[in-house]
Coordinates of C-alpha atoms in Angstrom, one line a residue:
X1 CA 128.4 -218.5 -42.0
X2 CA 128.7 -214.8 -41.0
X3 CA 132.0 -213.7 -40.3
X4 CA 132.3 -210.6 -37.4
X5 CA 134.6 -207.8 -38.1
X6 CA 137.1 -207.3 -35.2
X7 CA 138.7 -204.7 -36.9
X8 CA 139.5 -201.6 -34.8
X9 CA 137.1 -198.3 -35.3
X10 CA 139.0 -196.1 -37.6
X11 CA 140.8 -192.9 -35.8
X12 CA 139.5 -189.5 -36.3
X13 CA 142.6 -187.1 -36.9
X14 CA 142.5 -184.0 -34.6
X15 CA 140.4 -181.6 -35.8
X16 CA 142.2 -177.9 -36.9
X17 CA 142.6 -176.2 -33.8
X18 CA 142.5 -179.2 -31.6
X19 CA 145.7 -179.5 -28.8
X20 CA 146.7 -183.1 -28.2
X21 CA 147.1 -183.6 -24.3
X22 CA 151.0 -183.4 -24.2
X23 CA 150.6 -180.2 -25.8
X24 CA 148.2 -179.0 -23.7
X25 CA 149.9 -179.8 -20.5
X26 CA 152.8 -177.7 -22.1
X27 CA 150.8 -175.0 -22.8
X28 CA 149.3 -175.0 -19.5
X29 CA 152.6 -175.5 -17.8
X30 CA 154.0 -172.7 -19.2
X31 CA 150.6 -170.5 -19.4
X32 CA 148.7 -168.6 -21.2
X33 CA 150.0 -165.4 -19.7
X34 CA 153.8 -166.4 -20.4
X35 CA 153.1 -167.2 -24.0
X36 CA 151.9 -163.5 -24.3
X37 CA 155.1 -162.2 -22.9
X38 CA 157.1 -164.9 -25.1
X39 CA 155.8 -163.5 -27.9
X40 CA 155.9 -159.7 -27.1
X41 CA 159.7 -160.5 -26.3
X42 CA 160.0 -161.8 -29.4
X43 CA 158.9 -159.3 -31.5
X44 CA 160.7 -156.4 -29.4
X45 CA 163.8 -158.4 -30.2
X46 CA 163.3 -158.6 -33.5
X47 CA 161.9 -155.1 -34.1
X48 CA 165.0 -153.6 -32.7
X49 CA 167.1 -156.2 -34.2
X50 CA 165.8 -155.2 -37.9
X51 CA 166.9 -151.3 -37.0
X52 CA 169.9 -151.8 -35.6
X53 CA 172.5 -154.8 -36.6
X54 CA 174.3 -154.8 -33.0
X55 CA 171.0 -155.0 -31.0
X56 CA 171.2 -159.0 -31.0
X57 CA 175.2 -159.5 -30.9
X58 CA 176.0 -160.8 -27.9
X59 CA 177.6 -157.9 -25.6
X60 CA 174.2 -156.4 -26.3
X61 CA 172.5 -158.6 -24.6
X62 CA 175.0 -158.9 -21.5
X63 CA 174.5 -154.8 -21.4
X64 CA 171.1 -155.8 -21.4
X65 CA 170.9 -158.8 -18.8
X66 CA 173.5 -156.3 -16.6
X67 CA 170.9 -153.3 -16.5
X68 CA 168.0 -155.4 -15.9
X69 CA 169.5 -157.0 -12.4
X70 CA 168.6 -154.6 -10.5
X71 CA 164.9 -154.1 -11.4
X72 CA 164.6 -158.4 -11.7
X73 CA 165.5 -158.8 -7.9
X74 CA 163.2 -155.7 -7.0
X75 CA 160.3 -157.5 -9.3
X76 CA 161.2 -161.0 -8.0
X77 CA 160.5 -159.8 -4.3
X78 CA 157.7 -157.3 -5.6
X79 CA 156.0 -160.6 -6.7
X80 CA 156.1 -161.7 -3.4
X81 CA 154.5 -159.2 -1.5
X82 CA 151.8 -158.7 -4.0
X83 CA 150.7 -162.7 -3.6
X84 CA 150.2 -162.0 -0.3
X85 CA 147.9 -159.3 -0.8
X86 CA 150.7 -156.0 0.0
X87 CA 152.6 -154.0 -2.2
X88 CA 156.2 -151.9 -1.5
X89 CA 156.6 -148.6 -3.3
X90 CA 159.3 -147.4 -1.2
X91 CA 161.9 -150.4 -2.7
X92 CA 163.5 -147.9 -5.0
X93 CA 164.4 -145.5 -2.2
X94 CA 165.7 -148.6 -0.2
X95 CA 168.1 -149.4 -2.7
X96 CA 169.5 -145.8 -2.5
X97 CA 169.7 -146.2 1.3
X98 CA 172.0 -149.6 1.0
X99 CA 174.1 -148.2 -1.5
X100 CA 175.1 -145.2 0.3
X101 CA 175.7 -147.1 3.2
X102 CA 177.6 -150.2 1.7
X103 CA 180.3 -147.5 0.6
X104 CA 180.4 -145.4 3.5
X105 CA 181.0 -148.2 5.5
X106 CA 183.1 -149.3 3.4
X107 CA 185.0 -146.1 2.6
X108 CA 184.9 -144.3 6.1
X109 CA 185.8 -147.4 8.5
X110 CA 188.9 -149.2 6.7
X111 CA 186.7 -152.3 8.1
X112 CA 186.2 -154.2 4.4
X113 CA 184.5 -154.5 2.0
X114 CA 182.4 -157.5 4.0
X115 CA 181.5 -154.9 6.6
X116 CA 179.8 -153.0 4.0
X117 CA 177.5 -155.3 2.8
X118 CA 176.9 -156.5 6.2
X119 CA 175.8 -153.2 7.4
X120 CA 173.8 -152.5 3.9
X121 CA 171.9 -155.7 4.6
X122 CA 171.2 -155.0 8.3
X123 CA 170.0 -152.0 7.3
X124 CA 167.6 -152.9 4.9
X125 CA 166.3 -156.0 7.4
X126 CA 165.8 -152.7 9.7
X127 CA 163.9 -150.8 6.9
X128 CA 161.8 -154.4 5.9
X129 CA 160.6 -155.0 9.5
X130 CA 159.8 -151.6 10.2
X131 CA 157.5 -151.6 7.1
X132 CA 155.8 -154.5 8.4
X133 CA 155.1 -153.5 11.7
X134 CA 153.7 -149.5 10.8
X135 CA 151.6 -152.0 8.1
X136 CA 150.4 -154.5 10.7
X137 CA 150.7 -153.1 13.8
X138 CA 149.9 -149.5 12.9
X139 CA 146.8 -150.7 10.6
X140 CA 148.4 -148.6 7.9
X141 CA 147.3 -149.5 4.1
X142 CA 150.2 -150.6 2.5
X143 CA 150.3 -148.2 -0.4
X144 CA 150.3 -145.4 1.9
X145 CA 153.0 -147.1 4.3
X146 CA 154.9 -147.4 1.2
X147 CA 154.2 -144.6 -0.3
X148 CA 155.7 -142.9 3.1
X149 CA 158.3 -144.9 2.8
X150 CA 159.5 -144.0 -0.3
X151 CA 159.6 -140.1 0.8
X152 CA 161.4 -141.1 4.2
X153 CA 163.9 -143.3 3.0
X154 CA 165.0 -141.0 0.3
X155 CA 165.5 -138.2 2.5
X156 CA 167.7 -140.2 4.8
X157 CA 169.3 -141.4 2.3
X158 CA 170.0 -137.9 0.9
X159 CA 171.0 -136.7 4.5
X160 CA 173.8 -139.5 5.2
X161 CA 175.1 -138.6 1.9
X162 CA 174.6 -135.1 1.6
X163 CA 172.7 -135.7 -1.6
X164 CA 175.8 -136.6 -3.0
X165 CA 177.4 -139.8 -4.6
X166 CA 179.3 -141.3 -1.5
X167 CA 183.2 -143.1 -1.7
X168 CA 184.8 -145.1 -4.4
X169 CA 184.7 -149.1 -4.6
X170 CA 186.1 -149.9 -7.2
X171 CA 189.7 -149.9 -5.8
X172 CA 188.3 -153.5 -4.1
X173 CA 188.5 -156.7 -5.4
X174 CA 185.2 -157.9 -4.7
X175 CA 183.2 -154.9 -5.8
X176 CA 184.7 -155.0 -9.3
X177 CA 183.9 -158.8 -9.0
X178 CA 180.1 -158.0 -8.7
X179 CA 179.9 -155.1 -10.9
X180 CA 182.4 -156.6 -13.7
X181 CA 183.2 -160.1 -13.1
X182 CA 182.0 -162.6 -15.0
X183 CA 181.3 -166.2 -14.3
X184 CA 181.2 -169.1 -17.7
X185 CA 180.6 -165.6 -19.6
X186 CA 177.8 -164.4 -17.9
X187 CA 177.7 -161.3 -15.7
X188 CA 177.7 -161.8 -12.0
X189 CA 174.8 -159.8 -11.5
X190 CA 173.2 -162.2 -13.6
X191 CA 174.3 -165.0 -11.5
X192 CA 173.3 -163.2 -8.3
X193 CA 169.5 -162.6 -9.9
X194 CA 168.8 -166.2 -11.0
X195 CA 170.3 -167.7 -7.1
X196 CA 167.5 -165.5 -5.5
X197 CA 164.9 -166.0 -8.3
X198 CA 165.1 -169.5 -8.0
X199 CA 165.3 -169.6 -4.3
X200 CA 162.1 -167.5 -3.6
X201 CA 160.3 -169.7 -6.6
X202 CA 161.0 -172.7 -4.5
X203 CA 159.8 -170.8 -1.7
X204 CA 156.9 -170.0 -3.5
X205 CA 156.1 -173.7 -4.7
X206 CA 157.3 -176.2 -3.0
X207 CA 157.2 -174.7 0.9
X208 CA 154.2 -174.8 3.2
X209 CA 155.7 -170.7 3.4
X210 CA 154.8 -170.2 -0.2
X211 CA 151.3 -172.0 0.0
X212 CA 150.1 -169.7 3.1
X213 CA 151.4 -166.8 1.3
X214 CA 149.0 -167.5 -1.8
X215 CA 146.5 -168.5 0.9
X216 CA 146.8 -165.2 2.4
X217 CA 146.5 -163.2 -0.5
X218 CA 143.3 -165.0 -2.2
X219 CA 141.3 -164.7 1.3
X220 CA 142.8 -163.4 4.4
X221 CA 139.7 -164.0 6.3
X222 CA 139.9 -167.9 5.4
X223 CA 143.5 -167.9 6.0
X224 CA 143.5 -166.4 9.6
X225 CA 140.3 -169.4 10.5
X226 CA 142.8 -171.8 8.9
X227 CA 145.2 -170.6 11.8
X228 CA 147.7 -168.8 9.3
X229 CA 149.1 -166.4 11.2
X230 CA 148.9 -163.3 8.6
X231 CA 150.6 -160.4 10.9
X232 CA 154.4 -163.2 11.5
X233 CA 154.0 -163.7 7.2
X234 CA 153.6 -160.2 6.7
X235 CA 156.6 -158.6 8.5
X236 CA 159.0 -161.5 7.0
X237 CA 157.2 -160.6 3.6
X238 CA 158.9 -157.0 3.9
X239 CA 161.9 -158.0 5.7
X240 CA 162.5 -160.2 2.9
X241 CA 162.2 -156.5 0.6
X242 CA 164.4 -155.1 2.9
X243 CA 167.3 -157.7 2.4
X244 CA 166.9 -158.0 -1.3
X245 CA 166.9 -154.1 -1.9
X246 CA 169.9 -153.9 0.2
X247 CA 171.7 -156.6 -2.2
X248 CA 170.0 -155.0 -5.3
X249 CA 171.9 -151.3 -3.2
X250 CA 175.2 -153.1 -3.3
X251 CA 175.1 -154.3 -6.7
X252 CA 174.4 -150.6 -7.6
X253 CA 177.8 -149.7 -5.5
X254 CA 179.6 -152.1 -7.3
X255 CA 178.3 -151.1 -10.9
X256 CA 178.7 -147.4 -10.4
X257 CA 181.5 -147.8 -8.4
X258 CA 180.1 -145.4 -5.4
X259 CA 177.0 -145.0 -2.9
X260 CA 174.1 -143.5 -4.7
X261 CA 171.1 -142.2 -2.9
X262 CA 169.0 -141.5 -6.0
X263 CA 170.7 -142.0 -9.3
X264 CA 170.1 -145.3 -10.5
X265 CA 167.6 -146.4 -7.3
X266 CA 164.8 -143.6 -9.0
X267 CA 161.8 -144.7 -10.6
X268 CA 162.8 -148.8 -9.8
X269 CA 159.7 -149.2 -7.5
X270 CA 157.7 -148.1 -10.7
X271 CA 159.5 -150.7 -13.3
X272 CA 159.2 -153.6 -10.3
X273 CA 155.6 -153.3 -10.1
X274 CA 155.1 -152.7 -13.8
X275 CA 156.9 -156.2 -14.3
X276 CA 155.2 -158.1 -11.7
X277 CA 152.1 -156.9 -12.9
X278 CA 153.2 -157.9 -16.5
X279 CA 154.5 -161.5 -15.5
X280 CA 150.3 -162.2 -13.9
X281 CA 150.1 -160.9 -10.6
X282 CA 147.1 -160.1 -9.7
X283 CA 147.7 -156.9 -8.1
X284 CA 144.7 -158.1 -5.2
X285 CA 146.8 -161.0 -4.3
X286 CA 146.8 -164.6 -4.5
X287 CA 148.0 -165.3 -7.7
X288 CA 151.4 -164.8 -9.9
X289 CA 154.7 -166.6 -10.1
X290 CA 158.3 -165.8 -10.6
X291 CA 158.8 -166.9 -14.0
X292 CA 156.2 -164.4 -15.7
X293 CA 157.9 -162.2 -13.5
X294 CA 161.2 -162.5 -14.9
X295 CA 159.8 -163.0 -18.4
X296 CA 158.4 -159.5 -17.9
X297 CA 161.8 -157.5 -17.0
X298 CA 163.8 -159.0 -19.6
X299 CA 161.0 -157.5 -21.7
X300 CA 161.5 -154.0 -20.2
X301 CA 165.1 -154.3 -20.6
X302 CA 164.7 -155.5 -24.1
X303 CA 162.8 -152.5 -24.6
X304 CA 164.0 -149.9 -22.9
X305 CA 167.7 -150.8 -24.5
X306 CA 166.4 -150.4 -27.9
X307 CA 164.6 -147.0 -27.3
X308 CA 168.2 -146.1 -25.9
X309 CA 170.1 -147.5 -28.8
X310 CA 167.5 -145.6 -31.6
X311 CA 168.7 -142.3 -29.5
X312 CA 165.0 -141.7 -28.6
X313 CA 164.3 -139.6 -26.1
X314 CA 164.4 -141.0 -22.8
X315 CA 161.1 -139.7 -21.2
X316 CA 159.4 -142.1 -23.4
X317 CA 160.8 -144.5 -21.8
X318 CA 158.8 -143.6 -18.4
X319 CA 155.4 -143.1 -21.2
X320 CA 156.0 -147.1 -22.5
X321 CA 156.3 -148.6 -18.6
X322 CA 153.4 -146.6 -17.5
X323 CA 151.4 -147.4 -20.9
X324 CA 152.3 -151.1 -20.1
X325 CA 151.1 -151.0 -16.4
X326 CA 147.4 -149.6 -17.5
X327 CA 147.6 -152.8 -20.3
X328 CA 148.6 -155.1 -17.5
X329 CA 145.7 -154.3 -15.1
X330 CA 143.6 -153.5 -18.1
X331 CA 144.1 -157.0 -19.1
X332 CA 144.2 -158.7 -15.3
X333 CA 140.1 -156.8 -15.2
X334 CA 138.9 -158.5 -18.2
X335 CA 140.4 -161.8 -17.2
X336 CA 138.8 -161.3 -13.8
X337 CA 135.3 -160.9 -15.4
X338 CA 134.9 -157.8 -12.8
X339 CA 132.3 -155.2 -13.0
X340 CA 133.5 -152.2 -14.8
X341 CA 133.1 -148.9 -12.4
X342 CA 129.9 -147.2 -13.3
X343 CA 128.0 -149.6 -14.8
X344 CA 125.1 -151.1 -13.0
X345 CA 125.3 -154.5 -11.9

C-alpha cells in the first residue's frame, strides 16, 4: 500500500536582509526619509551629549523645544505652501511685523492684552492675502513676491517701531503665560506648535483641502481641468502664512518680553525652508508632510544648541543650515532621477 505524505512543505526562514510585511508597512509608514532624520537626530544628540554632560538633562531640552517654536510653526506652514507648488521668503519679516504690533497695541492703547493679538493676527491675514493676490493676480513668481516681501515688511516693520524694540509685556499675565508657562511640564510654546502642527496635518490628510493642495502642486495644469480652483487655494495658502507668522510674532513678544522688528524674526525664513526641505518636500511641489517637517527642526534645534553650548562661533551656525539645504535638494535631485544641468540628455 503506498502511503501519501500530507505533511506541510517545510518553511524557508527569511533570508538576511529580507523585511517581513509588518515591518515593512512600518518602515513605509514612517519612510524612508524620516528614518534618515531619526537617525541624524540621533547621532547629533548623542555627539553633543558625549561633550557636554548637561546637553541631555532635561531643562536642556525644554531650552531646546522653547527655541525651536518659532521656526516649527514657520516650517509647519512653509510645508504647506511648498506642496502646493509656492514658497514664502518673506515669513521671517512677518513675524517682526506681528510682534511689534502685538505690543504696541498692547502697550499704547490700555485695550488688553487680547487686542494685541487680535490686531497682530489681522495684520498678518492682511500681509497673507496680499501675498496671494500680487502672486495670483499680479502673475508675480513667488520667490520674487516673497523675496519683495521680505524687504517691505521689514522696513514697515522698522518704521512703526523706529527700528527699535517696542513696549514691555511681561507685566501681563497672559504673555508671561505663553512665554513661561508651562502646561504637565512642557512649555506652552510647545503646546501652541503641536495644536497647529496637528491641525494642518489633518488638513493635509484627511480633507478634500489637503488632497487639492497636493493635487495642485504635482500638476497644476491637471488640477485646474479637474475644476480645482488654484488662484481661491493659493490666497488661503498665504493667508494661512500670514496668521501663523502673526502667532509665531506674538510668541516672540511674549518670550522677549517686547515687539521686535528684527531680532529674533532674522534669518527664520532661511531655517523654515531649510527644515521643510530636510523633512521631504519637494521644493517643486506635490509632495512632503508635516512629520518630516517637524522631525527636521528639532534636528536644527538639536544642533544649533549644541554648537551654542561648545561656545562655537555663531556664524557657523548660518554655514551648517545652508550646508544642510544644498544636502537636502542635493539629495531630493538624485531621488528624482533628474537630468543634471549640462549633461546631454
Amino acid at each position: 500500500m503506498t502511503v501519501t505524505s500530507t505533511s506541510a512543505p517545510a518553511v524557508k526562514p527569511p533570508q538576511d536582509g529580507a523585511r517581513t510585511p509588518r515591518a515593512a508597512a512600518l518602515l513605509a509608514g514612517i519612510g524612508g526619509q524620516n528614518i534618515s532624520l531619526v537617525g541624524a537626530l540621533v547621532v547629533v544628540l548623542g555627539l553633543f551629549a558625549i561633550l557636554n554632560d548637561n546637553y541631555l538633562s532635561l531643562s536642556n531640552m525644554q531650552v531646546i523645544a522653547e527655541a525651536a517654536t518659532i521656526t516649527g510653526l514657520l516650517a509647519v506652514v512653509q510645508t504647506v505652501v511648498i506642496i502646493c507648488g509656492g514658497l514664502d521668503i518673506s515669513v521671517g519679516s512677518q513675524v517682526g511685523v506681528a510682534s511689534v504690533v502685538s505690543a504696541m497695541v498692547f502697550t499704547s492703547t490700555g485695550s488688553g492684552t487680547l487686542a494685541g493679538m487680535a490686531a497682530a493676527i489681522g495684520v498678518g491675514v492682511l500681509i497673507g492675502v496680499l501675498n496671494g493676490l500680487v502672486i495670483v493676480y499680479g502673475r508675480v513668481n513667488p520667490t520674487i513676491a516673497t523675496l519683495a516681501g521680505l524687504a517691505a515688511y521689514k522696513g514697515l516693520a522698522q518704521l512703526l517701531s523706529d527700528g527699535r524694540a517696542q513696549g514691555f509685556v511681561l507685566g501681563d499675565d497672559v504673555f508671561i503665560f505663553l512665554g513661561r508657562g508651562k502646561l504637565a511640564g512642557i512649555p506652552v510654546m510647545v503646546w501652541i506648535l503641536a495644536v497647529v502642527a496637528l491641525t494642518v496635518h489633518l488638513l493635509l490628510k484627511h480633507t478634500d483641502i489637503g488632497r487639492n493642495l497636493y493635487a495642485i502642486g504635482g500638476n497644476d495644469t491637471a488640477a485646474r481641468l479637474a475644476g480645482i480652483n488654484i488662484n481661491k487655494y493659493l490666497v488661503f495658502v498665504y493667508a494661512l502664512i500670514g496668521v501663523v507668522a502673526a502667532v509665531a510674532g506674538i510668541l516672540l513678544t511674549a518670550r522677549t518680553g517686547s515687539g521686535q522688528p528684527t531680532s529674533g524674526s532674522e534669518g527664520l525664513e532661511l531655517k523654515a525652508i531649510t527644515a521643510a526641505a530636510l523633512g521631504g518636500c519637494a521644493l517643486k511641489g506635490g509632495k512632503g508632510g508635516i512629520g518630516g517637517t517637524l522631525l527636521a527642526v528639532a534636528l536644527l534645534g538639536a544642533l544649533e544648541n549644541g554648537l551654542t553650548v561648545e561656545g562655537i562661533n555663531t556664524f557657523w551656525q548660518n554655514v551648517a543650515q545652508g550646508a544642510l539645504l544644498v544636502v537636502a535638494v542635493v539629495i531630493q535631485q538624485r531621488r528624482s532621477g533628474e537630468q543634471a544641468v549640462g549633461l546631454p540628455h
